[in-house]
Short mmCIF file of C-alpha atoms and ligand atoms in Angstrom, two decimals:
data_model
loop_
_atom_site.label_atom_id
_atom_site.label_comp_id
_atom_site.label_asym_id
_atom_site.label_seq_id
_atom_site.Cartn_x
_atom_site.Cartn_y
_atom_site.Cartn_z
CA MET A 1 80.27 72.11 123.55
CA ALA A 2 80.86 71.44 127.22
CA LEU A 3 81.38 67.83 128.20
CA ALA A 4 80.02 66.13 131.26
CA LEU A 5 81.16 63.00 133.06
CA GLN A 6 78.56 60.84 134.74
CA THR A 7 79.89 58.23 137.17
CA PHE A 8 77.71 55.33 138.34
CA SER A 9 78.46 52.70 140.95
CA THR A 10 76.65 50.02 138.94
CA VAL A 11 76.91 48.90 135.33
CA LYS A 12 73.11 48.77 135.21
CA ASP A 13 72.81 52.51 135.83
CA ALA A 14 75.61 53.25 133.39
CA ASN A 15 73.76 51.25 130.73
CA THR A 16 70.63 53.29 131.36
CA ALA A 17 72.59 56.56 131.03
CA LEU A 18 74.17 55.36 127.77
CA LYS A 19 70.74 55.24 126.13
CA ALA A 20 70.81 59.05 125.87
CA ALA A 21 72.07 60.59 122.62
CA GLY A 22 75.61 62.02 122.65
CA THR A 23 76.83 59.73 125.45
CA ARG A 24 79.86 57.47 125.26
CA TYR A 25 81.37 55.04 127.75
CA LEU A 26 84.70 56.19 129.21
CA GLY A 27 87.28 53.47 129.75
CA GLY A 28 90.86 54.64 130.19
CA GLY A 29 90.08 57.55 127.86
CA THR A 30 93.13 57.11 125.64
CA LEU A 31 90.94 57.12 122.54
CA VAL A 32 87.78 58.96 123.56
CA VAL A 33 89.40 61.82 125.47
CA ARG A 34 91.89 62.16 122.64
CA ALA A 35 88.94 62.42 120.24
CA THR A 36 87.31 65.21 122.27
CA ASN A 37 90.67 66.99 122.63
CA GLU A 38 90.87 66.87 118.84
CA GLY A 39 87.46 68.49 118.57
CA ASP A 40 85.00 65.61 118.28
CA VAL A 41 81.75 67.43 119.01
CA SER A 42 79.49 64.41 118.58
CA LEU A 43 79.97 63.70 122.28
CA SER A 44 78.25 65.64 125.04
CA SER A 45 78.66 63.25 127.94
CA PHE A 46 80.99 60.52 129.14
CA VAL A 47 79.55 57.71 131.21
CA ARG A 48 81.54 55.37 133.41
CA SER A 49 80.96 52.80 136.07
CA THR A 50 83.12 52.15 139.10
CA GLU A 51 81.60 48.71 139.82
CA PRO A 52 84.54 46.78 141.37
CA SER A 53 84.03 43.65 139.23
CA LEU A 54 85.03 45.71 136.18
CA SER A 55 88.57 46.00 137.58
CA THR A 56 88.95 42.37 138.65
CA ILE A 57 91.24 39.72 137.19
CA ALA A 58 90.10 36.19 138.07
CA VAL A 59 92.18 33.13 137.17
CA SER A 60 91.04 29.69 138.26
CA GLY A 61 90.99 26.19 136.82
CA GLY A 62 92.76 27.36 133.68
CA LYS A 63 90.05 29.93 132.98
CA VAL A 64 90.63 33.69 132.94
CA ARG A 65 88.11 36.49 133.37
CA LEU A 66 89.32 40.04 132.82
CA GLY A 67 87.04 42.87 133.92
CA ALA A 68 86.62 45.45 131.15
CA SER A 69 88.39 48.17 133.18
CA VAL A 70 91.50 46.04 133.73
CA THR A 71 94.49 47.85 132.26
CA MET A 72 97.23 46.55 130.01
CA ALA A 73 99.75 47.23 132.80
CA ALA A 74 97.77 45.08 135.26
CA ILE A 75 97.73 42.21 132.77
CA ALA A 76 101.43 42.57 131.95
CA ARG A 77 102.45 42.26 135.61
CA HIS A 78 99.99 39.54 136.68
CA PRO A 79 101.93 36.38 137.54
CA ASP A 80 99.23 34.01 136.21
CA LEU A 81 98.92 35.82 132.89
CA ALA A 82 102.55 35.50 131.76
CA PRO A 83 101.60 34.07 128.33
CA LEU A 84 99.66 37.28 127.62
CA ALA A 85 102.26 39.72 128.96
CA ASN A 86 103.80 40.33 125.53
CA ALA A 87 100.45 41.18 124.00
CA ALA A 88 99.58 43.58 126.85
CA ARG A 89 103.04 45.19 126.66
CA ALA A 90 102.53 45.70 122.93
CA VAL A 91 100.02 48.46 123.65
CA GLY A 92 101.57 51.96 123.69
CA GLY A 93 104.18 53.20 126.17
CA PRO A 94 104.17 52.85 129.97
CA ALA A 95 101.67 55.66 130.67
CA ILE A 96 99.25 54.46 127.99
CA ARG A 97 99.42 50.92 129.44
CA ASN A 98 98.50 52.27 132.88
CA MET A 99 95.35 53.77 131.35
CA ALA A 100 94.37 51.60 128.36
CA THR A 101 91.66 49.11 129.29
CA VAL A 102 90.62 45.76 127.89
CA GLY A 103 87.15 47.17 127.16
CA GLY A 104 88.56 50.11 125.19
CA ASN A 105 90.91 47.87 123.24
CA LEU A 106 87.93 45.82 122.03
CA PHE A 107 86.59 48.95 120.32
CA ALA A 108 89.92 50.35 119.08
CA PRO A 109 90.04 50.73 115.29
CA ALA A 110 93.11 49.60 113.32
CA PRO A 111 96.03 50.27 113.67
CA TYR A 112 95.07 49.82 117.34
CA GLY A 113 93.56 46.80 119.02
CA ASP A 114 96.74 44.74 119.50
CA PHE A 115 95.46 43.09 122.68
CA THR A 116 92.16 42.28 120.99
CA VAL A 117 94.12 40.37 118.35
CA ALA A 118 95.36 38.15 121.19
CA LEU A 119 91.83 37.81 122.61
CA LEU A 120 90.54 36.81 119.17
CA ALA A 121 93.11 34.03 118.82
CA LEU A 122 92.15 32.90 122.34
CA ASP A 123 88.52 32.75 121.15
CA ALA A 124 87.42 34.84 124.14
CA THR A 125 83.83 35.41 125.17
CA VAL A 126 82.74 39.03 125.58
CA SER A 127 80.14 39.77 128.27
CA THR A 128 77.76 42.60 128.93
CA ASP A 129 75.26 42.81 131.81
CA ASP A 130 72.77 40.62 130.00
CA SER A 131 74.59 38.83 127.19
CA GLU A 132 77.63 36.76 126.30
CA MET A 133 78.94 36.36 122.79
CA PRO A 134 81.99 34.98 121.01
CA ILE A 135 84.53 37.74 120.37
CA GLU A 136 84.36 37.28 116.61
CA GLU A 137 80.63 38.00 116.64
CA PHE A 138 81.21 40.91 119.03
CA LEU A 139 83.81 42.47 116.71
CA THR A 140 81.53 42.14 113.68
CA ASN A 141 78.71 43.94 115.49
CA ARG A 142 80.64 46.35 117.69
CA ASP A 143 79.80 49.52 115.76
CA GLY A 144 76.15 49.21 116.76
CA SER A 145 76.93 48.18 120.34
CA ARG A 146 75.84 50.58 123.10
CA ALA A 147 75.98 48.32 126.16
CA VAL A 148 78.84 48.43 128.65
CA VAL A 149 81.17 45.48 128.12
CA THR A 150 81.72 43.99 131.58
CA SER A 151 84.39 41.34 130.98
CA VAL A 152 86.16 38.98 128.61
CA ALA A 153 86.77 35.33 129.44
CA PHE A 154 88.94 32.67 127.86
CA ALA A 155 90.85 29.49 128.61
CA LEU A 156 94.54 29.98 129.34
CA PRO A 157 96.45 28.45 126.44
CA PRO A 158 98.60 25.39 127.15
CA HIS A 159 102.24 26.06 128.01
CA ASN A 160 103.93 27.58 124.96
CA GLY A 161 100.74 27.17 122.95
CA PHE A 162 100.22 30.90 122.48
CA ARG A 163 102.31 33.09 120.24
CA PHE A 164 102.09 36.82 119.69
CA LEU A 165 103.95 39.18 117.42
CA LYS A 166 103.65 42.90 116.86
CA VAL A 167 105.56 44.45 113.99
CA SER A 168 106.29 48.15 114.39
CA ARG A 169 108.82 50.58 113.00
CA VAL A 170 109.65 52.37 116.24
CA LYS A 171 111.12 50.35 119.09
CA PRO A 172 110.30 49.71 121.88
CA LYS A 173 107.02 51.51 121.38
CA GLY A 174 105.38 52.00 118.05
CA ILE A 175 102.10 51.67 116.27
CA SER A 176 101.51 48.36 114.50
CA VAL A 177 102.39 47.65 110.93
CA LEU A 178 100.54 44.49 111.83
CA SER A 179 100.11 42.11 114.73
CA ILE A 180 99.53 38.37 114.76
CA ALA A 181 98.41 36.06 117.54
CA ALA A 182 98.17 32.29 117.29
CA VAL A 183 96.95 29.49 119.52
CA LEU A 184 98.52 26.26 118.32
CA GLU A 185 98.25 22.71 119.56
CA GLN A 186 100.32 19.88 118.17
CA ALA A 187 99.71 16.12 118.24
CA ALA A 188 102.39 13.74 119.53
CA ASP A 189 103.82 13.44 115.99
CA GLY A 190 104.28 17.21 115.81
CA THR A 191 101.45 17.88 113.38
CA VAL A 192 99.16 20.80 114.14
CA SER A 193 95.88 19.61 115.70
CA LEU A 194 94.39 23.02 116.48
CA ALA A 195 95.17 26.43 115.02
CA ARG A 196 93.54 29.78 115.65
CA ILE A 197 95.30 32.71 114.00
CA ALA A 198 94.22 36.34 114.44
CA LEU A 199 95.52 39.33 112.50
CA GLY A 200 95.66 43.01 113.40
CA CYS A 201 95.76 45.87 110.84
CA MET A 202 94.79 43.46 108.06
CA ALA A 203 91.24 44.87 108.12
CA ASP A 204 89.56 47.74 109.95
CA ARG A 205 89.46 45.51 113.04
CA PRO A 206 91.10 42.25 114.15
CA MET A 207 90.19 39.26 111.96
CA ARG A 208 90.70 35.49 111.95
CA ALA A 209 92.90 34.00 109.22
CA ARG A 210 90.58 31.03 108.59
CA ALA A 211 92.16 29.84 105.35
CA ALA A 212 95.63 29.77 106.91
CA GLU A 213 94.27 27.95 109.98
CA LYS A 214 92.70 25.28 107.75
CA ALA A 215 95.88 24.87 105.73
CA LEU A 216 97.90 24.39 108.90
CA LEU A 217 95.85 21.52 110.31
CA GLY A 218 97.73 18.23 109.97
CA SER A 219 100.94 20.01 108.88
CA THR A 220 104.21 20.24 110.75
CA LEU A 221 105.67 23.58 111.82
CA THR A 222 108.49 23.38 109.28
CA LYS A 223 109.30 25.57 106.30
CA ASP A 224 107.56 23.17 103.90
CA GLY A 225 104.78 22.34 106.33
CA ILE A 226 103.67 25.93 106.78
CA ALA A 227 103.99 26.95 103.09
CA PRO A 228 100.30 26.34 102.23
CA ALA A 229 99.23 28.37 105.30
CA LEU A 230 101.46 31.26 104.24
CA ALA A 231 100.06 31.11 100.72
CA ALA A 232 96.53 31.31 102.13
CA VAL A 233 96.96 33.91 104.86
CA GLY A 234 96.12 36.88 102.64
CA GLU A 235 92.67 35.46 101.86
CA GLY A 236 89.92 37.86 102.90
CA THR A 237 92.28 40.54 104.18
CA SER A 238 91.62 44.21 103.48
CA PRO A 239 94.43 46.03 105.28
CA ILE A 240 94.31 49.65 106.31
CA THR A 241 96.53 52.29 104.73
CA ASP A 242 97.91 54.82 107.20
CA PRO A 243 101.15 56.80 107.73
CA ILE A 244 102.81 53.64 109.12
CA ALA A 245 102.25 51.46 106.05
CA SER A 246 100.14 51.08 102.94
CA ALA A 247 97.66 48.26 102.47
CA TRP A 248 99.94 46.89 99.75
CA TYR A 249 102.94 46.80 102.11
CA ARG A 250 100.99 45.13 104.89
CA ASN A 251 99.85 42.39 102.50
CA GLU A 252 103.41 41.98 101.18
CA VAL A 253 104.98 41.43 104.60
CA LEU A 254 102.21 39.42 106.26
CA GLN A 255 103.49 36.08 104.96
CA VAL A 256 107.03 36.80 106.15
CA HIS A 257 105.95 37.63 109.69
CA LEU A 258 103.47 34.77 109.98
CA GLY A 259 106.26 32.47 108.80
CA ARG A 260 108.58 33.76 111.51
CA LEU A 261 105.89 33.36 114.14
CA LEU A 262 105.05 29.79 113.12
CA LEU A 263 108.70 28.75 112.86
CA GLY A 264 109.51 30.30 116.23
CA GLN A 265 112.00 32.77 114.80
CA ILE A 266 110.87 35.68 116.94
CA ALA A 267 113.45 36.93 119.44
CA GLY A 268 112.36 36.28 123.00
CA MET A 269 109.57 33.93 121.98
CA GLU A 270 109.57 30.46 123.49
CA THR A 271 108.79 28.18 120.64
CA LYS A 272 108.81 24.56 121.77
CA ALA A 273 105.17 23.52 121.83
CA MET B 1 77.15 74.26 133.00
CA ALA B 2 77.27 73.38 136.70
CA LYS B 3 80.74 73.13 138.20
CA VAL B 4 81.82 69.91 139.86
CA PRO B 5 84.15 69.58 142.86
CA VAL B 6 87.50 67.84 142.61
CA GLN B 7 89.73 67.06 145.53
CA PHE B 8 93.13 65.38 145.53
CA THR B 9 96.55 65.65 147.04
CA LEU B 10 99.04 67.45 144.82
CA ASN B 11 102.66 67.00 145.83
CA GLY B 12 101.58 66.35 149.42
CA THR B 13 99.16 69.30 149.69
CA GLU B 14 95.36 68.92 149.70
CA LYS B 15 93.73 70.66 146.74
CA ALA B 16 90.04 71.28 146.21
CA GLU B 17 88.59 73.10 143.22
CA PHE B 18 85.37 73.53 141.32
CA ILE B 19 85.85 72.76 137.65
CA ASP B 20 83.73 72.28 134.54
CA SER B 21 82.77 68.63 134.20
CA GLY B 22 84.91 66.93 131.55
CA THR B 23 87.98 69.12 132.24
CA THR B 24 91.24 67.27 131.71
CA LEU B 25 93.65 66.97 134.61
CA LEU B 26 96.25 68.84 132.55
CA HIS B 27 93.92 71.80 132.17
CA ALA B 28 92.88 71.66 135.85
CA LEU B 29 96.50 71.55 137.06
CA ARG B 30 97.80 74.28 134.82
CA ASP B 31 94.91 76.70 134.52
CA LYS B 32 92.96 76.20 137.75
CA ILE B 33 95.56 75.15 140.31
CA GLY B 34 98.54 76.92 138.79
CA ASP B 35 100.99 74.02 138.58
CA THR B 36 102.43 74.57 135.11
CA SER B 37 105.08 71.86 135.31
CA PRO B 38 103.06 69.36 133.22
CA LYS B 39 103.20 70.61 129.63
CA GLY B 40 100.57 70.34 126.91
CA GLY B 41 102.45 69.21 123.82
CA CYS B 42 100.01 67.24 121.72
CA HIS B 43 96.88 66.61 123.83
CA GLN B 44 96.77 63.26 122.03
CA GLY B 45 98.72 60.96 124.35
CA THR B 46 101.65 60.91 121.98
CA CYS B 47 104.36 63.18 123.41
CA GLY B 48 104.34 62.44 127.16
CA ALA B 49 105.06 66.07 128.12
CA CYS B 50 101.95 66.09 130.33
CA SER B 51 102.97 62.96 132.30
CA VAL B 52 102.19 62.99 136.01
CA ILE B 53 102.23 60.30 138.68
CA ILE B 54 98.84 59.31 140.07
CA ASP B 55 98.86 56.95 143.05
CA GLY B 56 102.32 55.76 142.04
CA GLU B 57 101.49 55.16 138.35
CA LEU B 58 102.59 57.19 135.36
CA ARG B 59 99.58 58.74 133.59
CA LEU B 60 98.98 61.24 130.83
CA SER B 61 97.17 64.22 132.31
CA CYS B 62 95.95 65.36 128.88
CA LEU B 63 93.82 62.21 128.53
CA THR B 64 92.73 61.95 132.17
CA LEU B 65 89.57 63.70 133.30
CA ALA B 66 90.22 65.59 136.53
CA GLU B 67 87.03 64.24 138.13
CA THR B 68 88.38 60.69 137.89
CA CYS B 69 91.27 61.73 140.18
CA ASN B 70 89.15 62.46 143.25
CA GLY B 71 90.84 61.09 146.34
CA THR B 72 94.13 60.32 144.60
CA ALA B 73 97.69 61.47 145.33
CA ILE B 74 99.24 63.27 142.37
CA THR B 75 102.92 64.04 141.93
CA THR B 76 104.24 66.50 139.38
CA THR B 77 107.79 67.61 138.68
CA SER B 78 107.22 70.87 140.56
CA GLY B 79 106.88 68.83 143.76
CA LEU B 80 110.23 67.08 143.55
CA SER B 81 112.70 69.57 144.98
CA GLU B 82 112.85 69.87 148.75
CA GLY B 83 113.73 73.13 150.47
CA GLY B 84 115.29 74.47 147.28
CA VAL B 85 117.44 71.37 146.82
CA LEU B 86 116.89 69.69 143.48
CA HIS B 87 115.81 66.04 143.31
CA PRO B 88 118.67 63.78 142.12
CA LEU B 89 116.89 63.36 138.78
CA GLN B 90 116.62 67.12 138.29
CA ARG B 91 120.29 67.52 139.26
CA ALA B 92 121.33 64.77 136.84
CA PHE B 93 119.28 66.28 133.99
CA LEU B 94 121.02 69.62 134.51
CA ASP B 95 124.50 68.12 134.83
CA ALA B 96 124.13 65.84 131.79
CA PHE B 97 122.72 68.61 129.55
CA ALA B 98 119.64 66.40 129.23
CA THR B 99 117.43 69.43 128.90
CA GLN B 100 117.65 71.93 126.07
CA CYS B 101 114.38 73.71 125.33
CA GLY B 102 113.07 71.90 128.42
CA PHE B 103 109.57 71.25 127.13
CA CYS B 104 109.80 67.48 127.44
CA THR B 105 111.75 67.57 130.70
CA PRO B 106 108.95 67.45 133.31
CA GLY B 107 107.38 64.49 131.54
CA MET B 108 110.73 62.74 131.16
CA ILE B 109 111.44 63.25 134.85
CA MET B 110 108.06 61.85 135.86
CA ALA B 111 108.60 58.76 133.70
CA ALA B 112 112.11 58.35 135.11
CA LYS B 113 110.92 58.81 138.69
CA VAL B 114 108.35 56.02 138.40
CA LEU B 115 111.05 53.78 136.97
CA LEU B 116 113.53 54.50 139.77
CA ASP B 117 110.83 54.17 142.44
CA HIS B 118 110.22 50.58 141.30
CA THR B 119 113.64 49.70 139.85
CA PRO B 120 116.36 51.65 141.69
CA THR B 121 119.21 50.34 139.52
CA PRO B 122 117.74 49.92 136.03
CA SER B 123 119.58 48.68 132.96
CA ARG B 124 119.91 50.96 129.95
CA ASP B 125 117.18 48.98 128.17
CA GLU B 126 114.86 49.48 131.12
CA VAL B 127 115.48 53.23 130.98
CA VAL B 128 114.76 53.30 127.23
CA GLU B 129 111.56 51.33 127.76
CA ALA B 130 110.46 53.59 130.63
CA LEU B 131 110.93 56.71 128.51
CA SER B 132 109.41 55.21 125.37
CA GLY B 133 106.17 57.19 125.68
CA ASN B 134 108.02 60.52 125.90
CA ILE B 135 109.22 62.46 122.89
CA CYS B 136 112.17 64.87 122.90
CA ARG B 137 112.85 66.92 119.80
CA CYS B 138 116.10 68.49 121.05
CA THR B 139 118.53 66.19 122.80
CA GLY B 140 118.57 63.01 120.73
CA TYR B 141 117.67 61.13 123.92
CA GLU B 142 121.18 59.93 124.80
CA PRO B 143 121.86 62.64 127.44
CA ILE B 144 118.45 61.90 128.98
CA ILE B 145 119.19 58.19 129.23
CA GLN B 146 122.58 58.97 130.76
CA ALA B 147 121.01 61.40 133.25
CA VAL B 148 118.57 58.74 134.46
CA LEU B 149 121.38 56.19 134.83
CA THR B 150 123.46 58.78 136.72
CA ALA B 151 120.57 59.59 139.06
CA ALA B 152 120.10 55.88 139.70
CA ARG B 153 123.79 55.54 140.58
CA SER B 154 123.68 58.53 142.91
CA ASN B 155 120.54 57.13 144.57
CA SER B 156 122.18 53.76 145.15
CA GLN B 157 125.27 55.49 146.60
CA HIS B 158 122.99 57.39 148.98
CA ALA B 159 121.27 54.18 149.96
CA ALA B 160 124.58 52.34 150.49
C1 FAD C 301 99.90 57.42 122.06
C2 FAD C 301 98.99 56.25 121.92
C3 FAD C 301 99.52 55.03 121.57
C4 FAD C 301 98.71 53.91 121.44
N1 FAD C 301 99.26 52.72 121.11
C5 FAD C 301 98.48 51.64 120.99
C6 FAD C 301 99.04 50.37 120.64
O1 FAD C 301 100.25 50.25 120.43
N2 FAD C 301 98.22 49.32 120.52
C7 FAD C 301 96.86 49.40 120.73
O2 FAD C 301 96.16 48.40 120.66
N3 FAD C 301 96.31 50.58 121.06
C8 FAD C 301 97.08 51.70 121.18
N4 FAD C 301 96.51 52.89 121.49
C9 FAD C 301 95.05 53.00 121.55
C10 FAD C 301 94.44 52.81 122.93
O3 FAD C 301 95.27 53.33 123.94
C11 FAD C 301 94.16 51.35 123.28
O4 FAD C 301 93.53 50.70 122.21
C12 FAD C 301 93.33 51.19 124.54
O5 FAD C 301 93.22 49.83 124.91
C13 FAD C 301 91.95 51.82 124.47
O6 FAD C 301 91.37 51.65 125.73
P1 FAD C 301 90.79 52.86 126.61
O7 FAD C 301 90.30 52.25 127.87
O8 FAD C 301 91.73 53.97 126.74
O9 FAD C 301 89.57 53.27 125.67
P2 FAD C 301 88.66 54.57 125.71
O10 FAD C 301 89.32 55.68 125.01
O11 FAD C 301 88.16 54.82 127.08
O12 FAD C 301 87.44 54.01 124.85
C14 FAD C 301 87.59 53.63 123.49
C15 FAD C 301 86.21 53.23 122.94
O13 FAD C 301 85.74 52.05 123.58
C16 FAD C 301 84.53 52.29 124.26
N5 FAD C 301 84.60 51.55 125.52
C17 FAD C 301 85.64 51.52 126.39
N6 FAD C 301 85.39 50.66 127.40
C18 FAD C 301 84.15 50.16 127.17
C19 FAD C 301 83.33 49.23 127.87
N7 FAD C 301 83.73 48.63 129.00
N8 FAD C 301 82.09 48.95 127.37
C20 FAD C 301 81.68 49.54 126.22
N9 FAD C 301 82.41 50.42 125.51
C21 FAD C 301 83.64 50.72 125.97
C22 FAD C 301 84.46 53.80 124.45
O14 FAD C 301 83.13 54.25 124.56
C23 FAD C 301 85.13 54.28 123.20
O15 FAD C 301 84.24 54.30 122.13
C24 FAD C 301 97.31 54.04 121.65
C25 FAD C 301 96.76 55.27 122.00
C26 FAD C 301 97.58 56.37 122.14
C27 FAD C 301 96.98 57.68 122.54
S1 FES C 302 100.21 66.51 125.92
FE1 FES C 302 99.69 64.64 126.85
S2 FES C 302 100.84 63.22 125.73
FE2 FES C 302 101.23 65.08 124.66
S1 FES C 303 114.66 69.30 125.55
FE1 FES C 303 113.46 70.19 123.97
S2 FES C 303 112.00 68.62 123.60
FE2 FES C 303 113.36 67.66 124.96
#
């Protein structure tokens, strides 16, 4: 079936067009155009909007707003978004990063969605033209979502308070075995006062590791201190099985990698919080 | 289905065509415009053989709809030589035996060109990173990496 592309200057008009059956929003196209190249005939029309706000990065007063069409490459090179550069660089190779958008990453099924794992740990807010919702709620309901996502917003984590790790077999570019992002705050005595941990590939979409977060509160980031969090991190996970790794393998190695992330044993990661 | 117009600059020359809506840039370049230097390896974004440079950025033409390129400047490997003289990257690929079957070569050269445009004297790691979205099933990559480093050296000698 022939495909059509409809381009609108406003998000409002794009939203109206998306009400028609067989339409799908086109971000960078790295997933949807691939799907049509592979023969997905459920689509008859792509819809996109060129509204400038969709491509805007705004950083002020410690708050960040990323338009949904902002690419991974734009995030990786933005001087005010240095803490997120690793997570943006984790997505694909250079050409993919020039195309892959924030909006598309929010919908990417596992093993993709590495940047969304970071956004989940940052407890971002996802906006459409007429609504705002916490990212966790957005991810739960995304399959039924038809509206154009316009932006994501979050508070920049404190210096060294954000950690991100992607485990892959092929370096420097490879699909995730799993990815982990954590926002950690420590009290003056070194004990953890806030922990948000997000996991990629441990379910069909990014998920929070609530039990591990709870176990970490009040603990120190030492081998003994993090042991209860590691013991709890598998709670509620339902990893995917794909050619990269089986669900069993992902569950087996999750503790090891979370341990490395929490203890600051990841090469190139600044660890002093 | 109604045709839609596309218009962009390809290797410095204005191009205007009517295409089916939803046509990929790879298809438009190869089958409508006749520039067969970008190759269709996987059509999935995985191999990089279709890489082109759009407004200075490396893109995969197999996943880019041609209509989204209206008004852009596109560079492909076929536009690199000048007056029959090969671009330093092309020369280096030949000299270093960095091309065997040659299928990956145009994509590799596009990825390398973007790198050298921004980072004229890259480290080996930077070359590896820049080529990480491009697959070669013949060379084992080492000659390609060496070719890019050689081209960078010859560029910097020219500039000196
Ligand atoms: C070779 C290759 C390697 C990859 N490697 C990685 C990787 O390492 N990590 C990773 O996370 N991903 C990876 N991906 C997947 C993909 O590139 C990214 O997830 C990317 O961020 C998807 O964004 P996009 O803009 O290209 O999405 P698109 O393909 O444009 O869209 C994907 C889905 O999201 C919807 N959508 C997009 N934008 C919006 C919006 N603003 N509002 C509403 N719906 C929207 C689309 O309708 C579609 O259903 C890879 C893909 C390829 C081809
Ligand atoms: S043909 Fe485009 S990446 Fe393989
Ligand atoms: S030379 Fe044959 S694929 Fe690279």
